[in-house]
GROMACS .gro file of C-alpha atoms in nm:
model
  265
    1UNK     CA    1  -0.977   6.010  14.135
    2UNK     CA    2  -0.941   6.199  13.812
    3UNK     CA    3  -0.614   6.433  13.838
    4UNK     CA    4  -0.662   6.793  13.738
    5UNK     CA    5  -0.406   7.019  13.899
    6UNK     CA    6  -0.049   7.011  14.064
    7UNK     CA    7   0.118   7.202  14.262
    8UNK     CA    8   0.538   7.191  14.258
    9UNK     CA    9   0.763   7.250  14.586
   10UNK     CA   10   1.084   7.338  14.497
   11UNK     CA   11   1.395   7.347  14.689
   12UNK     CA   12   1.327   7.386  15.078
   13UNK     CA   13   0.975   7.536  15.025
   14UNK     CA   14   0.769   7.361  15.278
   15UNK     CA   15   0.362   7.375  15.336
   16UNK     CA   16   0.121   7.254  15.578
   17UNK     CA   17  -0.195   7.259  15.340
   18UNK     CA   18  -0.330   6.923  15.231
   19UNK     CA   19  -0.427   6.813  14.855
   20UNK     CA   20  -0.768   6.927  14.751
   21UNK     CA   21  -0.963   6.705  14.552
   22UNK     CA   22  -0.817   6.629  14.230
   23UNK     CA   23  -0.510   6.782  14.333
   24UNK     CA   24  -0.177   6.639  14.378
   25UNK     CA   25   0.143   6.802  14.537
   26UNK     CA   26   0.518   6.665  14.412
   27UNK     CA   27   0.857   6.805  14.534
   28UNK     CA   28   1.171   6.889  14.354
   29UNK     CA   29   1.433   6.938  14.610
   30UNK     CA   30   1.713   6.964  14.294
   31UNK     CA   31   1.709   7.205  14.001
   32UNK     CA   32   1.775   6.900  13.784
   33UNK     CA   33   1.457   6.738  13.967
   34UNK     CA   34   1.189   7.017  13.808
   35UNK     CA   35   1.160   6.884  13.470
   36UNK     CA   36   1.078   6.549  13.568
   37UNK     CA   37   0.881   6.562  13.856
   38UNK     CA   38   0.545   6.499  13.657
   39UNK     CA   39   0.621   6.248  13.412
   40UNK     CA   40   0.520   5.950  13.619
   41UNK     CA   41   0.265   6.129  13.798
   42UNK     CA   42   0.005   6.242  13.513
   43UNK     CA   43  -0.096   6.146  13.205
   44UNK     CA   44  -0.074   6.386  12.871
   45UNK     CA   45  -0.299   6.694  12.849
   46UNK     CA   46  -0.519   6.587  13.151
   47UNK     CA   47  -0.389   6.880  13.429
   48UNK     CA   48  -0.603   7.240  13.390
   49UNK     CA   49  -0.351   7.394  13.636
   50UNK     CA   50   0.042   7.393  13.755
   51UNK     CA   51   0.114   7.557  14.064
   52UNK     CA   52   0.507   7.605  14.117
   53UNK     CA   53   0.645   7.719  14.472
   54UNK     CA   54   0.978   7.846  14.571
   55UNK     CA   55   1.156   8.080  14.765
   56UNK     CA   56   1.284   8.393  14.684
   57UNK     CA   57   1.676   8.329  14.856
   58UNK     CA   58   1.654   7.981  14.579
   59UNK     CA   59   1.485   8.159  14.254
   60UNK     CA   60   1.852   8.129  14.087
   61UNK     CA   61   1.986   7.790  14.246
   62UNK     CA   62   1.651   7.548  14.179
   63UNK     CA   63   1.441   7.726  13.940
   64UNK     CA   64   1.515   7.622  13.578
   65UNK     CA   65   1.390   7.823  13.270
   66UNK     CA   66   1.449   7.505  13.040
   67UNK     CA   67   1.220   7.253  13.272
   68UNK     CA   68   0.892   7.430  13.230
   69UNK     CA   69   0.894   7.331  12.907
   70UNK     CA   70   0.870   6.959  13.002
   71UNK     CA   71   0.599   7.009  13.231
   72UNK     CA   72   0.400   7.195  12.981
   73UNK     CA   73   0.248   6.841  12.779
   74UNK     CA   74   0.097   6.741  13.112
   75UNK     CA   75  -0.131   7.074  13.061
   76UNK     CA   76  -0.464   7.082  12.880
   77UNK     CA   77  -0.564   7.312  12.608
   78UNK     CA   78  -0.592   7.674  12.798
   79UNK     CA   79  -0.466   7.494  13.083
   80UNK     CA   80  -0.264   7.764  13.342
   81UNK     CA   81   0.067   7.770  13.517
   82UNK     CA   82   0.144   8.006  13.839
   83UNK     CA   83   0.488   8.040  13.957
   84UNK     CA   84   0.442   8.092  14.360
   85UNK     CA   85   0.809   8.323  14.477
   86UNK     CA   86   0.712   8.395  14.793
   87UNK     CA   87   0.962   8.628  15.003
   88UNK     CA   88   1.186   8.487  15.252
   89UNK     CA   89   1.352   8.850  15.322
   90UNK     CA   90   1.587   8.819  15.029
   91UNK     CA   91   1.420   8.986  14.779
   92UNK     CA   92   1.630   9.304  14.678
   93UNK     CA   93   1.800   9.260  14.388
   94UNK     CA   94   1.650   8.970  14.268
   95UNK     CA   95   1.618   8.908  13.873
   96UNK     CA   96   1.258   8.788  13.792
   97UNK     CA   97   1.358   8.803  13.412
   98UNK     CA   98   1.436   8.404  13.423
   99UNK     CA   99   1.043   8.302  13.514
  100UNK     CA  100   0.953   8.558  13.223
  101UNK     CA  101   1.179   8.384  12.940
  102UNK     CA  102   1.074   8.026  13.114
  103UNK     CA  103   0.656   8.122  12.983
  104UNK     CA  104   0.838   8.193  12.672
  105UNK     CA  105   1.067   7.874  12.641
  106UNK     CA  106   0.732   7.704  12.694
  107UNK     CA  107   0.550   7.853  12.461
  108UNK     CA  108   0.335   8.028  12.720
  109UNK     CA  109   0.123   8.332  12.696
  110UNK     CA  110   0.185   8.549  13.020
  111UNK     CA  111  -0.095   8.685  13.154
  112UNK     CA  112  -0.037   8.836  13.505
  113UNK     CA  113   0.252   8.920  13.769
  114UNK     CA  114   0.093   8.997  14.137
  115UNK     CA  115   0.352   9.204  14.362
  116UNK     CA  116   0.292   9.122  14.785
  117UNK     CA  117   0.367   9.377  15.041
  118UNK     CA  118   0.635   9.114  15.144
  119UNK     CA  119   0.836   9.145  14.834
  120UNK     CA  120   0.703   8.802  14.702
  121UNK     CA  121   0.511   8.759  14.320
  122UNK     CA  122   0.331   8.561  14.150
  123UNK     CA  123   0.321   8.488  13.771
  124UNK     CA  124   0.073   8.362  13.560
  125UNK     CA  125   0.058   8.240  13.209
  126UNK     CA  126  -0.157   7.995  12.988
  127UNK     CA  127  -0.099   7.770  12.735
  128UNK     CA  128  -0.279   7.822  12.380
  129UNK     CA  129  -0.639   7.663  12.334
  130UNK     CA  130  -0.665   7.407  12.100
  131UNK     CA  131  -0.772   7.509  11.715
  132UNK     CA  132  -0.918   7.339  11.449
  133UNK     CA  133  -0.866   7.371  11.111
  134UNK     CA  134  -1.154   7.295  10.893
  135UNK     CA  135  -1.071   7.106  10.575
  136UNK     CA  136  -1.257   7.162  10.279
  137UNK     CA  137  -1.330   6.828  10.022
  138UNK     CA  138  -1.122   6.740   9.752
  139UNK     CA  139  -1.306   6.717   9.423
  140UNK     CA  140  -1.091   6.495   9.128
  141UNK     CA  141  -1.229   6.555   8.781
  142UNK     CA  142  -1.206   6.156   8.695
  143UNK     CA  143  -1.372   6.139   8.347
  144UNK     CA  144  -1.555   5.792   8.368
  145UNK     CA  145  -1.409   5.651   8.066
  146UNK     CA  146  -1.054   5.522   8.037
  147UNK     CA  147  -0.874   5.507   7.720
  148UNK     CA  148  -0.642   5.176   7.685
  149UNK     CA  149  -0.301   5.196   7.625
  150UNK     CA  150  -0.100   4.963   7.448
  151UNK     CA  151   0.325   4.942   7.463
  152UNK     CA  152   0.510   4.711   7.239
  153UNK     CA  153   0.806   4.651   7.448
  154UNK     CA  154   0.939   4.356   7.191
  155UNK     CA  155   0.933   4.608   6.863
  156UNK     CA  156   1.297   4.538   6.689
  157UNK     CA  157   1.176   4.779   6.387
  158UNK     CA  158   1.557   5.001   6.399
  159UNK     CA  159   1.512   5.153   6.046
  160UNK     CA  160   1.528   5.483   6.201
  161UNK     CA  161   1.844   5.413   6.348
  162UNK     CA  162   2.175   5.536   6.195
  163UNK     CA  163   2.442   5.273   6.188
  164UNK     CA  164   2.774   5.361   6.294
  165UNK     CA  165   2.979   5.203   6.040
  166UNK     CA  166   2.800   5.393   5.792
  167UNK     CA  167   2.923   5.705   5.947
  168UNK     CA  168   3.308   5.602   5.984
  169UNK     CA  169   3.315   5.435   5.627
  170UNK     CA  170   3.122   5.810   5.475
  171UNK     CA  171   2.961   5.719   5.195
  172UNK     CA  172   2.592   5.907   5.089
  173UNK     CA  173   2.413   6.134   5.296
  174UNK     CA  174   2.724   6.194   5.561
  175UNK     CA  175   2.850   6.496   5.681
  176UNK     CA  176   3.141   6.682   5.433
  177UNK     CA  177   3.473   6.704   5.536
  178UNK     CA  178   3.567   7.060   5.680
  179UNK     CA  179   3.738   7.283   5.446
  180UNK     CA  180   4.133   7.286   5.419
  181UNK     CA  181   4.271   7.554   5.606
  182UNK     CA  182   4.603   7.730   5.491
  183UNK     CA  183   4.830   7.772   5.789
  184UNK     CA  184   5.054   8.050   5.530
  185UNK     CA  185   4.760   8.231   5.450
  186UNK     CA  186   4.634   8.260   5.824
  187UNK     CA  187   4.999   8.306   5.909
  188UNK     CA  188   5.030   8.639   5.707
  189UNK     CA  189   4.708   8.775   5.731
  190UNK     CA  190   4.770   8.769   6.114
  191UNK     CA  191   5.119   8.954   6.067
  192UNK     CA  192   4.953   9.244   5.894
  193UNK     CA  193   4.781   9.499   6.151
  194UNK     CA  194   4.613   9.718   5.871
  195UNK     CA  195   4.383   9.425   5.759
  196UNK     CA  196   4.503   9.417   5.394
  197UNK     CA  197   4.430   9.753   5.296
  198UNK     CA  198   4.695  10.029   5.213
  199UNK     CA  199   4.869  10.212   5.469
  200UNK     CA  200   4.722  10.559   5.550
  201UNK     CA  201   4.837  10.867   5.459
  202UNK     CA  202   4.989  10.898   5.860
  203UNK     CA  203   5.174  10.574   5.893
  204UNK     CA  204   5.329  10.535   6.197
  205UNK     CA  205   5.313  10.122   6.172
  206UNK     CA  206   5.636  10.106   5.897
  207UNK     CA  207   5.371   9.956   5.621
  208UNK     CA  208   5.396  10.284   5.432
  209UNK     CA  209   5.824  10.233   5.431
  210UNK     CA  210   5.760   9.835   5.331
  211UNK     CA  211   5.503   9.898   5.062
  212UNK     CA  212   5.733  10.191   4.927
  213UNK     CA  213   6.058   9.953   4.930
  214UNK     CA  214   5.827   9.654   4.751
  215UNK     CA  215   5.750   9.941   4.479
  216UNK     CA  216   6.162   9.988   4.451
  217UNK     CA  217   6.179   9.636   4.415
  218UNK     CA  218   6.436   9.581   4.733
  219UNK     CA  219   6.421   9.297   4.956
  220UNK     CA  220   6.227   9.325   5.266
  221UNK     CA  221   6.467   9.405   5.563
  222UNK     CA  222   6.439   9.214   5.896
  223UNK     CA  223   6.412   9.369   6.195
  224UNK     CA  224   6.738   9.422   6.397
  225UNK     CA  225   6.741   9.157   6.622
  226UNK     CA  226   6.917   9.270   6.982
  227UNK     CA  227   7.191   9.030   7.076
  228UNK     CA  228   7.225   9.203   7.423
  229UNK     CA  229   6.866   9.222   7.505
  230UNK     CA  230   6.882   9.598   7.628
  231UNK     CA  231   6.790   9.755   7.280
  232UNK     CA  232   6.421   9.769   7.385
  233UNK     CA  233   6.517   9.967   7.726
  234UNK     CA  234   6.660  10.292   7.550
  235UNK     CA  235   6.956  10.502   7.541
  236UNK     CA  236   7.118  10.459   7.890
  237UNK     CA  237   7.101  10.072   7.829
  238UNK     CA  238   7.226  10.065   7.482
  239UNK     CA  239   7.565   9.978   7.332
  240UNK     CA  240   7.758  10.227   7.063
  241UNK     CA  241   7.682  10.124   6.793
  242UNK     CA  242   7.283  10.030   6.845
  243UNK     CA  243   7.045  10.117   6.514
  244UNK     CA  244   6.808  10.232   6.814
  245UNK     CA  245   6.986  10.531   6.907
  246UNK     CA  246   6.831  10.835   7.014
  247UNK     CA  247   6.489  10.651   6.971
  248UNK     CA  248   6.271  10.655   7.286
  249UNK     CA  249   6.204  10.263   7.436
  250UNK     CA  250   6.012  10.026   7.335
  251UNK     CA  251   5.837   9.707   7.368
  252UNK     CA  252   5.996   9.361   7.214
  253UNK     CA  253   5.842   9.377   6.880
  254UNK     CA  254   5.759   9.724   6.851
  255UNK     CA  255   6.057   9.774   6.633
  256UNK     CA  256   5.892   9.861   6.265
  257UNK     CA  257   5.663  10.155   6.463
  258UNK     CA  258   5.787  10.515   6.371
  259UNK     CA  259   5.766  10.772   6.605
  260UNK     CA  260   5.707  11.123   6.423
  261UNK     CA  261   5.798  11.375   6.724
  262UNK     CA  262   5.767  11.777   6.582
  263UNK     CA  263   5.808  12.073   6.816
  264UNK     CA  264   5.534  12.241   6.858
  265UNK     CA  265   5.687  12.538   6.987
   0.00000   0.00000   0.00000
């Protein structure tokens, strides 16, 4: 006898009708009992119908949202599954959402939900019908002749190579050395902040004072070097007899700028 439909008791639900033809009728007195109650029962894809059972007082205690899922392989393309709740006086209250998200866990389409005067419903969804995909031909443009290739794996012909003693010994044809760079030059040239050119006309940088003093032919004067380190911080920090005095602060090596303050008053 060829298998087509099963119905599921769950929990304490009890029945008096018989198997039709083709029909088969399995219990699951546990929650943990629902996923598997099929899997020794049918064979893949061969069932057109699943007909679950239950109780309204044990919707929440033995149905599980998560075992549909496992039943659904036993169903046949556009094969349907009915979830039975019929009312045993507890129905107020009762959350129905968890049969809902079980058709969607199993990738069911819902189609129906049937309210009785008792307070019990039924719920019906169906799985997808199978599709097929048509597959168009490949076509390979294969040109019918073949061109031959030939490698010379044992070709010791190096004449393009450069040999590396050639290019520590020098010699022809290397690379020149790089220029000599003069550290004094570079030194000075990065000491003076007006580029090489003559000061301007408003020289606050002390060029215009060391350009006038090279002219007098003096020596150039170093920069007063603090011994006490509090030069730089201004008059409340400095000593007596500081060259600084009644100059404004300054940062360490700002000593050659010259402030020109006027009164605008």
């Amino acid at each position: 006898m060829t298998v087509t439909s099963a119905t599921i008791h769950i929990g304490s639900y009890a029945s008096d009708a018989s198997a039709s033809d083709g029909d088969i009728i399995v219990t699951a007195p546990a929650k943990e009992s629902l996923s598997s109650c099929l899997s020794d029962k049918v064979k893949i894809a061969s069932l057109q119908s699943i007909n679950i059972f239950l109780q309204t007082s044990e919707l929440l205690s033995h149905y599980d949202s998560l075992a549909l899922a496992s039943l659904v392989p036993s169903l046949g393309p556009n094969g349907s599954v009915s979830v039975h709740v019929v009312s045993d006086g507890a129905a107020d209250g009762m959350d129905w959402g968890v049969i809902m998200t079980s058709f969607v866990l199993a990738g069911l389409k819902t189609e129906s939900e049937q309210r009785g005067g008792d307070g019990g419903r039924v719920f019906t969804a169906r799985k997808a019908a199978a599709t097929t995909t048509a597959s168009a031909p490949t076509r390979l443009n294969i040109d019918a002749t073949k061109t031959k290739v030939t490698l010379n794996l044992d070709d010791d012909d190096d004449d393009d190579q450069i040999d590396e003693d050639d290019l520590l010994a020098g010699g022809d044809g290397m690379l020149a050395p790089p220029p000599t760079i003069d550290m004094e030059a570079r030194a000075k040239a990065a000491a003076d902040d007006c580029g090489g050119r003559k000061a301007c006309d408003s020289c606050t940088c002390g060029r215009a004072e060391q350009e006038a003093a090279e002219s007098r032919g003096e020596e150039k004067k170093e920069p007063h070097k603090s011994e006490c380190g509090n030069c730089a911080k201004g008059d409340a920090f400095r000593c007596a007899g500081c060259p600084y005095l009644g100059m404004p602060a300054f940062k360490e090596g700002e000593e050659h700028v010259v402030l020109k303050l006027s009164d605008d008053v």
